[in-house]
Short mmCIF file of C-alpha atoms and ligand atoms in Angstrom, two decimals:
data_model
loop_
_atom_site.label_atom_id
_atom_site.label_comp_id
_atom_site.label_asym_id
_atom_site.label_seq_id
_atom_site.Cartn_x
_atom_site.Cartn_y
_atom_site.Cartn_z
CA UNK F 1 -100.86 62.37 -151.53
CA UNK F 2 -98.15 59.67 -151.56
CA UNK F 3 -97.45 57.92 -154.87
CA UNK F 4 -98.27 54.51 -153.35
CA UNK F 5 -99.58 53.12 -150.06
CA UNK F 6 -96.90 50.44 -150.03
CA UNK F 7 -93.55 50.08 -151.82
CA UNK F 8 -92.12 46.55 -151.60
CA UNK F 9 -88.35 46.33 -152.12
CA UNK F 10 -87.47 42.92 -153.58
CA UNK F 11 -89.57 40.51 -155.64
CA UNK F 12 -88.60 37.23 -153.96
CA UNK F 13 -91.23 35.07 -152.25
CA UNK F 14 -91.55 37.44 -149.26
CA UNK F 15 -91.99 40.53 -151.44
CA UNK F 16 -94.46 38.99 -153.88
CA UNK F 17 -96.61 37.56 -151.10
CA UNK F 18 -96.68 40.88 -149.25
CA UNK F 19 -97.49 42.74 -152.47
CA UNK F 20 -100.25 40.30 -153.39
CA UNK F 21 -102.06 40.37 -150.04
CA UNK F 22 -101.70 44.12 -149.62
CA UNK F 23 -103.03 44.76 -153.15
CA UNK F 24 -105.85 42.25 -152.70
CA UNK F 25 -106.92 44.23 -149.62
CA UNK F 26 -107.07 47.48 -151.59
CA UNK F 27 -103.61 49.00 -151.08
CA UNK F 28 -101.87 50.75 -153.99
CA UNK F 29 -98.69 48.70 -154.20
CA UNK F 30 -95.44 49.07 -156.11
CA UNK F 31 -92.91 46.23 -156.02
CA UNK F 32 -89.38 46.98 -157.22
CA UNK F 33 -86.74 44.39 -158.08
CA UNK F 34 -83.09 45.15 -158.78
CA UNK F 35 -82.55 42.15 -161.03
CA UNK F 36 -83.73 42.06 -164.63
CA UNK F 37 -85.52 38.76 -164.29
CA UNK F 38 -87.56 37.60 -161.35
CA UNK F 39 -86.22 34.39 -159.80
CA UNK F 40 -82.96 34.39 -161.74
CA UNK F 41 -80.19 33.62 -160.98
CA UNK F 42 -81.37 31.00 -158.49
CA UNK F 43 -79.73 31.05 -155.06
CA UNK F 44 -81.53 28.14 -153.48
CA UNK F 45 -81.63 24.36 -153.03
CA UNK F 46 -85.31 24.65 -154.05
CA UNK F 47 -86.63 22.09 -151.56
CA UNK F 48 -89.97 22.72 -149.86
CA UNK F 49 -92.68 20.73 -148.16
CA UNK F 50 -96.23 20.88 -149.46
CA UNK F 51 -98.78 21.39 -146.66
CA UNK F 52 -98.28 25.12 -146.01
CA UNK F 53 -98.95 26.18 -149.61
CA UNK F 54 -102.74 26.15 -149.22
CA UNK F 55 -102.59 28.27 -146.08
CA UNK F 56 -100.96 31.12 -147.99
CA UNK F 57 -103.09 30.71 -151.11
CA UNK F 58 -100.33 29.49 -153.44
CA UNK F 59 -101.35 27.07 -156.18
CA UNK F 60 -98.30 25.60 -157.85
CA UNK F 61 -98.34 25.21 -161.62
CA UNK F 62 -96.53 22.38 -163.39
CA UNK F 63 -93.59 24.60 -164.41
CA UNK F 64 -92.83 25.56 -160.80
CA UNK F 65 -92.42 21.93 -159.74
CA UNK F 66 -89.22 20.31 -160.98
CA UNK F 67 -89.73 17.08 -159.04
CA UNK F 68 -92.08 15.58 -156.49
CA UNK F 69 -90.12 13.23 -154.25
CA UNK F 70 -91.36 10.21 -152.35
CA UNK F 71 -89.23 10.47 -149.26
CA UNK F 72 -85.90 11.39 -147.76
CA UNK F 73 -82.76 9.81 -146.37
CA UNK F 74 -80.90 11.32 -143.45
CA UNK F 75 -77.38 9.95 -143.54
CA UNK F 76 -75.09 9.58 -140.50
CA UNK F 77 -71.31 10.07 -140.67
CA UNK F 78 -70.83 6.28 -140.51
CA UNK F 79 -72.95 5.87 -143.64
CA UNK F 80 -76.07 4.42 -142.01
CA UNK F 81 -79.19 6.24 -142.94
CA UNK F 82 -82.59 6.89 -141.57
CA UNK F 83 -85.06 6.42 -144.36
CA UNK F 84 -88.31 8.28 -144.40
CA UNK F 85 -90.67 6.34 -146.60
CA UNK F 86 -93.37 8.05 -148.59
CA UNK F 87 -95.89 6.96 -145.97
CA UNK F 88 -93.89 8.35 -143.06
CA UNK F 89 -92.66 11.40 -144.87
CA UNK F 90 -96.14 12.13 -146.17
CA UNK F 91 -96.46 15.54 -147.71
CA UNK F 92 -93.64 16.97 -145.66
CA UNK F 93 -90.76 16.01 -147.93
CA UNK F 94 -92.55 17.24 -150.91
CA UNK F 95 -91.23 19.19 -153.75
CA UNK F 96 -88.10 20.36 -155.47
CA UNK F 97 -89.11 23.61 -157.10
CA UNK F 98 -88.01 25.39 -160.20
CA UNK F 99 -87.50 28.72 -158.45
CA UNK F 100 -87.20 30.68 -161.65
CA UNK F 101 -90.82 29.75 -162.38
CA UNK F 102 -91.95 29.68 -158.74
CA UNK F 103 -90.82 33.24 -158.03
CA UNK F 104 -92.45 34.38 -161.27
CA UNK F 105 -95.66 32.60 -160.33
CA UNK F 106 -95.79 34.50 -157.03
CA UNK F 107 -95.00 37.79 -158.76
CA UNK F 108 -97.73 37.04 -161.30
CA UNK F 109 -100.20 36.57 -158.42
CA UNK F 110 -99.11 39.93 -156.99
CA UNK F 111 -99.57 41.63 -160.36
CA UNK F 112 -102.96 39.99 -160.83
CA UNK F 113 -104.02 41.32 -157.42
CA UNK F 114 -103.19 44.82 -158.71
CA UNK F 115 -99.57 45.48 -157.66
CA UNK F 116 -97.33 47.46 -160.03
CA UNK F 117 -93.98 45.83 -160.72
CA UNK F 118 -90.76 47.30 -162.07
CA UNK F 119 -87.52 45.43 -162.75
CA UNK F 120 -83.88 46.55 -162.86
CA UNK F 121 -84.80 49.09 -160.23
CA UNK F 122 -82.96 49.33 -156.90
CA UNK F 123 -83.86 50.99 -153.64
CA UNK F 124 -80.83 53.11 -152.75
CA UNK F 125 -82.03 55.03 -149.69
CA UNK F 126 -85.03 55.55 -147.46
CA UNK F 127 -86.76 58.92 -147.40
CA UNK F 128 -87.46 60.03 -143.86
CA UNK F 129 -89.08 62.76 -141.87
CA UNK F 130 -87.41 62.48 -138.47
CA UNK F 131 -87.55 58.77 -137.62
CA UNK F 132 -90.58 58.17 -139.82
CA UNK F 133 -90.00 56.52 -143.19
CA UNK F 134 -91.94 58.43 -145.86
CA UNK F 135 -90.74 56.73 -149.03
CA UNK F 136 -87.78 55.38 -150.91
CA UNK F 137 -85.20 56.71 -153.34
CA UNK F 138 -84.85 54.38 -156.29
CA UNK F 139 -82.44 54.02 -159.17
CA UNK F 140 -84.07 52.79 -162.33
CA UNK F 141 -82.26 52.52 -165.66
CA UNK F 142 -79.70 55.11 -164.60
CA UNK F 143 -82.22 57.61 -163.24
CA UNK F 144 -82.89 58.30 -159.58
CA UNK F 145 -86.34 59.12 -158.34
CA UNK F 146 -88.12 59.62 -155.00
CA UNK F 147 -91.25 57.54 -154.41
CA UNK F 148 -93.46 58.66 -151.54
CA UNK F 149 -95.48 56.00 -149.76
CA UNK F 150 -97.15 55.05 -146.50
CA UNK F 151 -94.90 52.06 -145.84
CA UNK F 152 -91.68 50.67 -147.32
CA UNK F 153 -91.39 46.90 -147.07
CA UNK F 154 -87.87 45.50 -146.83
CA UNK F 155 -88.20 42.17 -148.64
CA UNK F 156 -84.67 42.52 -149.90
CA UNK F 157 -83.32 39.20 -148.73
CA UNK F 158 -80.33 38.06 -146.68
CA UNK F 159 -78.23 41.13 -147.52
CA UNK F 160 -81.09 43.50 -146.66
CA UNK F 161 -80.23 47.16 -146.60
CA UNK F 162 -83.72 48.47 -145.89
CA UNK F 163 -83.49 47.21 -142.29
CA UNK F 164 -80.12 48.87 -141.78
CA UNK F 165 -81.29 52.16 -143.36
CA UNK F 166 -84.35 52.11 -141.07
CA UNK F 167 -82.20 51.60 -137.96
CA UNK F 168 -83.62 48.12 -137.28
CA UNK F 169 -80.95 45.80 -135.91
CA UNK F 170 -80.61 42.83 -138.26
CA UNK F 171 -76.88 42.29 -137.65
CA UNK F 172 -75.65 38.72 -137.58
CA UNK F 173 -72.82 37.30 -135.51
CA UNK F 174 -70.53 34.93 -137.49
CA UNK F 175 -71.97 31.98 -135.51
CA UNK F 176 -75.42 32.90 -136.85
CA UNK F 177 -74.41 32.66 -140.51
CA UNK F 178 -74.33 29.55 -142.67
CA UNK F 179 -72.21 29.78 -145.79
CA UNK F 180 -73.55 27.76 -148.72
CA UNK F 181 -72.26 26.39 -151.97
CA UNK F 182 -74.21 24.30 -154.44
CA UNK F 183 -73.80 22.59 -157.79
CA UNK F 184 -76.64 21.72 -160.11
CA UNK F 185 -75.04 18.42 -161.12
CA UNK F 186 -76.11 16.51 -164.20
CA UNK F 187 -75.01 13.09 -165.45
CA UNK F 188 -75.36 11.60 -161.98
CA UNK F 189 -76.60 8.18 -160.99
CA UNK F 190 -78.85 9.12 -158.08
CA UNK F 191 -82.34 7.91 -157.15
CA UNK F 192 -84.47 10.90 -158.22
CA UNK F 193 -87.34 9.96 -155.92
CA UNK F 194 -85.55 10.88 -152.69
CA UNK F 195 -83.94 13.88 -151.09
CA UNK F 196 -80.85 13.28 -149.00
CA UNK F 197 -79.38 15.08 -146.01
CA UNK F 198 -75.84 14.19 -144.90
CA UNK F 199 -74.87 15.07 -141.32
CA UNK F 200 -71.61 15.33 -139.40
CA UNK F 201 -68.03 16.35 -140.07
CA UNK F 202 -68.41 16.27 -143.84
CA UNK F 203 -70.25 19.57 -143.31
CA UNK F 204 -69.26 20.92 -139.88
CA UNK F 205 -72.03 22.95 -138.29
CA UNK F 206 -74.39 22.24 -141.17
CA UNK F 207 -75.23 19.54 -143.67
CA UNK F 208 -74.98 18.43 -147.29
CA UNK F 209 -78.14 18.13 -149.34
CA UNK F 210 -79.05 16.31 -152.55
CA UNK F 211 -82.35 17.49 -154.02
CA UNK F 212 -83.21 15.79 -157.33
CA UNK F 213 -84.38 17.99 -160.19
CA UNK F 214 -84.97 15.19 -162.72
CA UNK F 215 -83.81 11.68 -163.63
CA UNK F 216 -80.09 12.46 -163.74
CA UNK F 217 -79.77 15.96 -162.31
CA UNK F 218 -79.83 17.26 -158.74
CA UNK F 219 -78.99 20.25 -156.60
CA UNK F 220 -76.05 19.07 -154.52
CA UNK F 221 -75.14 21.62 -151.92
CA UNK F 222 -73.51 22.26 -148.60
CA UNK F 223 -74.14 24.71 -145.79
CA UNK F 224 -71.56 25.23 -143.03
CA UNK F 225 -71.55 27.47 -140.01
CA UNK F 226 -69.24 30.37 -140.84
CA UNK F 227 -67.27 29.97 -137.60
CA UNK F 228 -66.31 26.42 -138.62
CA UNK F 229 -64.47 27.70 -141.69
CA UNK F 230 -60.98 29.21 -141.70
CA UNK F 231 -61.76 30.76 -145.06
CA UNK F 232 -65.39 30.97 -146.33
CA UNK F 233 -64.13 29.80 -149.75
CA UNK F 234 -63.26 26.43 -148.16
CA UNK F 235 -66.93 25.50 -148.20
CA UNK F 236 -66.51 24.53 -151.88
CA UNK F 237 -63.59 22.22 -150.99
CA UNK F 238 -65.81 20.35 -148.51
CA UNK F 239 -68.47 19.84 -151.17
CA UNK F 240 -65.94 18.81 -153.83
CA UNK F 241 -64.50 16.21 -151.47
CA UNK F 242 -67.99 14.81 -150.85
CA UNK F 243 -68.93 14.71 -154.53
CA UNK F 244 -65.71 13.00 -155.60
CA UNK F 245 -66.03 10.34 -152.90
CA UNK F 246 -69.64 9.50 -153.75
CA UNK F 247 -69.93 6.92 -156.57
CA UNK F 248 -73.40 8.22 -157.45
CA UNK F 249 -72.14 11.75 -158.00
CA UNK F 250 -68.51 11.63 -159.00
CA UNK F 251 -69.20 11.57 -162.75
CA UNK F 252 -71.52 14.54 -162.37
CA UNK F 253 -70.97 17.69 -164.40
CA UNK F 254 -72.05 21.13 -163.16
CA UNK F 255 -74.79 23.02 -164.96
CA UNK F 256 -74.91 25.81 -162.43
CA UNK F 257 -73.06 27.08 -159.35
CA UNK F 258 -74.71 28.81 -156.45
CA UNK F 259 -73.05 30.48 -153.52
CA UNK F 260 -74.77 32.41 -150.80
CA UNK F 261 -75.55 32.55 -147.13
CA UNK F 262 -78.46 32.11 -144.80
CA UNK F 263 -79.08 33.38 -141.29
CA UNK F 264 -79.38 30.80 -138.51
CA UNK F 265 -80.06 33.23 -135.68
CA UNK F 266 -82.72 33.46 -133.00
CA UNK F 267 -85.73 35.63 -133.96
CA UNK F 268 -84.72 39.29 -133.99
CA UNK F 269 -86.32 41.74 -131.56
CA UNK F 270 -88.00 44.11 -133.96
CA UNK F 271 -89.19 44.00 -137.56
CA UNK F 272 -91.26 47.21 -137.83
CA UNK F 273 -90.75 50.94 -137.47
CA UNK F 274 -92.74 54.02 -138.41
CA UNK F 275 -93.57 53.52 -142.09
CA UNK F 276 -91.34 50.47 -142.52
CA UNK F 277 -91.55 46.72 -142.13
CA UNK F 278 -89.19 43.79 -142.81
CA UNK F 279 -90.22 40.38 -144.13
CA UNK F 280 -88.59 37.09 -145.16
CA UNK F 281 -84.81 36.71 -145.07
CA UNK F 282 -84.54 40.46 -144.44
CA UNK F 283 -86.40 39.84 -141.15
CA UNK F 284 -84.24 36.77 -140.36
CA UNK F 285 -87.26 34.47 -140.55
CA UNK F 286 -85.28 31.49 -141.92
CA UNK F 287 -85.43 28.18 -140.07
CA UNK F 288 -82.10 28.02 -138.16
CA UNK F 289 -81.81 24.23 -138.45
CA UNK F 290 -82.65 23.60 -142.07
CA UNK F 291 -81.77 27.00 -143.53
CA UNK F 292 -85.10 26.77 -145.37
CA UNK F 293 -86.80 30.13 -145.75
CA UNK F 294 -89.29 29.90 -148.60
CA UNK F 295 -92.29 28.81 -146.54
CA UNK F 296 -91.65 31.26 -143.69
CA UNK F 297 -91.16 34.10 -146.19
CA UNK F 298 -94.51 33.30 -147.77
CA UNK F 299 -96.31 32.91 -144.43
CA UNK F 300 -94.90 36.16 -143.03
CA UNK F 301 -95.53 37.88 -146.37
CA UNK F 302 -99.21 37.05 -146.21
CA UNK F 303 -99.47 38.43 -142.67
CA UNK F 304 -97.59 41.57 -143.74
CA UNK F 305 -99.82 42.12 -146.77
CA UNK F 306 -103.01 41.73 -144.76
CA UNK F 307 -101.80 44.12 -142.06
CA UNK F 308 -100.74 46.65 -144.70
CA UNK F 309 -104.16 46.46 -146.34
CA UNK F 310 -105.77 47.33 -143.00
CA UNK F 311 -103.22 50.08 -142.37
CA UNK F 312 -104.12 51.50 -145.81
CA UNK F 313 -107.83 51.58 -144.97
CA UNK F 314 -107.04 53.27 -141.64
CA UNK F 315 -104.41 55.55 -143.26
CA UNK F 316 -102.10 54.66 -140.39
CA UNK F 317 -98.66 53.18 -141.05
CA UNK F 318 -97.19 54.05 -137.65
CA UNK F 319 -95.00 51.55 -135.82
CA UNK F 320 -97.92 51.03 -133.45
CA UNK F 321 -100.30 50.14 -136.29
CA UNK F 322 -97.69 47.77 -137.78
CA UNK F 323 -97.39 45.96 -134.45
CA UNK F 324 -100.19 43.78 -135.81
CA UNK F 325 -97.65 42.37 -138.25
CA UNK F 326 -95.04 41.98 -135.50
CA UNK F 327 -97.54 40.00 -133.43
CA UNK F 328 -99.02 38.11 -136.37
CA UNK F 329 -95.79 36.64 -137.72
CA UNK F 330 -94.48 35.89 -134.24
CA UNK F 331 -97.69 34.02 -133.32
CA UNK F 332 -97.21 31.93 -136.45
CA UNK F 333 -93.46 31.31 -136.50
CA UNK F 334 -91.58 32.52 -133.44
CA UNK F 335 -91.85 29.45 -131.17
CA UNK F 336 -90.59 27.16 -133.93
CA UNK F 337 -87.80 29.53 -134.88
CA UNK F 338 -86.70 29.85 -131.28
CA UNK F 339 -86.84 26.10 -130.61
CA UNK F 340 -84.95 25.33 -133.80
CA UNK F 341 -82.35 27.98 -133.01
CA UNK F 342 -81.72 26.35 -129.63
CA UNK F 343 -81.56 22.94 -131.26
CA UNK F 344 -79.10 24.31 -133.82
CA UNK F 345 -76.91 25.67 -131.02
CA UNK F 346 -76.71 22.11 -129.72
CA UNK F 347 -76.39 20.36 -133.08
CA UNK F 348 -73.36 22.40 -134.14
CA UNK F 349 -71.46 21.03 -131.13
CA UNK F 350 -72.15 17.34 -131.79
CA UNK F 351 -69.47 14.83 -132.72
CA UNK F 352 -69.82 12.27 -135.49
CA UNK F 353 -70.44 9.66 -132.80
CA UNK F 354 -73.40 11.61 -131.48
CA UNK F 355 -74.88 11.92 -135.00
CA UNK F 356 -74.41 8.17 -135.49
CA UNK F 357 -76.34 7.60 -132.26
CA UNK F 358 -79.09 9.96 -133.37
CA UNK F 359 -79.61 8.13 -136.66
CA UNK F 360 -79.59 4.81 -134.80
CA UNK F 361 -82.22 6.18 -132.43
CA UNK F 362 -84.40 7.40 -135.28
CA UNK F 363 -84.23 3.94 -136.83
CA UNK F 364 -85.22 2.36 -133.52
CA UNK F 365 -88.09 4.64 -132.55
CA UNK F 366 -89.12 6.02 -135.95
CA UNK F 367 -90.66 9.42 -136.54
CA UNK F 368 -94.22 10.11 -137.53
CA UNK F 369 -93.39 12.63 -140.18
CA UNK F 370 -90.56 14.59 -141.75
CA UNK F 371 -90.45 17.63 -139.54
CA UNK F 372 -87.77 19.02 -137.28
CA UNK F 373 -90.23 18.81 -134.40
CA UNK F 374 -90.96 15.11 -134.97
CA UNK F 375 -87.25 14.31 -135.28
CA UNK F 376 -86.35 16.17 -132.07
CA UNK F 377 -89.21 14.40 -130.27
CA UNK F 378 -87.87 11.05 -131.41
CA UNK F 379 -84.34 11.94 -130.25
CA UNK F 380 -85.77 12.94 -126.87
CA UNK F 381 -87.03 9.41 -126.23
CA UNK F 382 -83.51 7.94 -126.07
CA UNK F 383 -81.19 10.91 -125.69
CA UNK F 384 -82.99 13.49 -123.56
CA UNK F 385 -79.60 15.05 -122.78
CA UNK F 386 -79.34 16.23 -126.39
CA UNK F 387 -82.56 18.21 -126.22
CA UNK F 388 -82.74 19.18 -122.56
CA UNK F 389 -81.99 22.88 -123.12
CA UNK F 390 -85.16 23.26 -125.14
CA UNK F 391 -87.41 20.47 -123.87
CA UNK F 392 -90.10 22.99 -122.91
CA UNK F 393 -90.71 23.51 -126.64
CA UNK F 394 -91.10 19.79 -127.36
C1 FAD A 1 -77.60 28.13 -151.25
C2 FAD A 1 -78.97 28.32 -150.65
C3 FAD A 1 -79.85 27.25 -150.65
C4 FAD A 1 -81.13 27.40 -150.11
N1 FAD A 1 -81.99 26.34 -150.17
C5 FAD A 1 -83.25 26.47 -149.70
C6 FAD A 1 -84.18 25.40 -149.80
O1 FAD A 1 -83.87 24.33 -150.34
N2 FAD A 1 -85.43 25.58 -149.31
C7 FAD A 1 -85.81 26.76 -148.72
O2 FAD A 1 -86.97 26.86 -148.27
N3 FAD A 1 -84.96 27.80 -148.63
C8 FAD A 1 -83.70 27.69 -149.11
N4 FAD A 1 -82.84 28.76 -149.06
C9 FAD A 1 -83.32 30.02 -148.48
C10 FAD A 1 -84.27 30.72 -149.45
O3 FAD A 1 -83.64 30.87 -150.69
C11 FAD A 1 -84.69 32.07 -148.87
O4 FAD A 1 -85.14 31.88 -147.56
C12 FAD A 1 -85.80 32.73 -149.69
O5 FAD A 1 -85.38 33.02 -150.99
C13 FAD A 1 -86.21 34.03 -148.97
O6 FAD A 1 -87.08 34.81 -149.76
P1 FAD A 1 -87.04 36.39 -149.66
O7 FAD A 1 -88.11 36.87 -150.56
O8 FAD A 1 -87.03 36.82 -148.25
O9 FAD A 1 -85.61 36.81 -150.22
P2 FAD A 1 -84.98 36.59 -151.66
O10 FAD A 1 -85.55 35.41 -152.33
O11 FAD A 1 -83.51 36.65 -151.47
O12 FAD A 1 -85.47 37.86 -152.48
C14 FAD A 1 -84.95 39.15 -152.23
C15 FAD A 1 -85.07 39.96 -153.50
O13 FAD A 1 -84.75 41.32 -153.22
C16 FAD A 1 -84.02 41.84 -154.31
N5 FAD A 1 -83.30 43.02 -153.81
C17 FAD A 1 -82.29 43.03 -152.90
N6 FAD A 1 -81.91 44.30 -152.66
C18 FAD A 1 -82.69 45.10 -153.43
C19 FAD A 1 -82.76 46.52 -153.62
N7 FAD A 1 -81.96 47.37 -152.95
N8 FAD A 1 -83.66 47.02 -154.49
C20 FAD A 1 -84.48 46.17 -155.18
N9 FAD A 1 -84.45 44.82 -155.04
C21 FAD A 1 -83.58 44.30 -154.18
C22 FAD A 1 -83.13 40.69 -154.73
O14 FAD A 1 -82.65 40.85 -156.04
C23 FAD A 1 -84.08 39.51 -154.58
O15 FAD A 1 -84.79 39.24 -155.76
C24 FAD A 1 -81.53 28.64 -149.57
C25 FAD A 1 -80.65 29.73 -149.57
C26 FAD A 1 -79.38 29.57 -150.09
C27 FAD A 1 -78.43 30.76 -150.11
#
């Protein structure tokens, strides 16, 4: 008999959600995490919207929420901004998390549902019988050990190895990678009730974000398409230039630095194999426009956990049985991911002038709520040429 029904590799949002819903449904679940503290160090801007939380059964506690914001400003290269008031932005702008607490909250939910959890423990190889994954080799406190299971879940983030080991193609072309750099800046003079997104040549192929954490502290970050950078390290220079030129930020002092990357690719073809499944950043489920991945990781994690619970009852972790996950997450996310990928392909080609026009258009026609869909719809009214490649999705 295998040691566990399910071994989840990685205790980020995707892993914890998968572990929770699989354990809730009766699976024997082990979640392993290579770091010694869940959620730390943070590699995230920590911005999320609120409405999806209920649908995945997450109840935020006060520690997980650093700041609830009232709205957002989207700023054009010429400095004009489109302001989403609280009323317009509604719940969509939402929350700046404390991810150290948020990730722990999700892991706590997984543990409460019955999942075992070990830290400072890395997956180093998949165990296989032919093409079928039968378990995982782990390294824990200097010792290696084989864990047999029905299904290994690769929830191991952007740099996922589980997918590669399983022979699932998760490769990214340079154009499908956004390189990020972020300061947690304190001693700033910034309105803590609003998030800000700065578009155009200050962040070629991406954007700059300001997400307030408290009265005088915010996550100030930049994401740029890798192909727009001669040297990936230059991303920091772009952010430094922005910070120094902004009177609200230039006296800011860094409390924390974050560097990392996100995928901005179209949905990948396959996320399951015999005895293996990928979820979250490992499955390239990040929104290709915003680079936001927390909500999609949680949504896909819930689907994965539920499918794995059924697979446990049926004692069938074949690729065919796991197709229910493939279908489930695609039904939920794929159209949006695909539409936003196509929109991203267009957005990365736009000039500053075009962004100025877009912000002007948004100010003229307004948008009903803060969502990529609503913004693209609004752009369509005056500049259908900018969205014509993907108008069938609008
Ligand atoms: C700079 C930056 C800013 C971002 N800002 C936002 C934002 O504002 N809003 C948003 O929604 N998203 C944001 N994202 C994306 C978001 O952080 C991810 O989409 C989200 O964390 C994905 O969750 P996950 O569980 O799939 O992966 P992760 O959170 O990356 O978790 C993966 C876990 O797996 C562990 N792991 C990896 N390999 C192994 C192994 N071999 N063995 C054991 N454990 C392993 C890692 O230590 C990690 O804990 C940002 C990303 C970056 C880089």
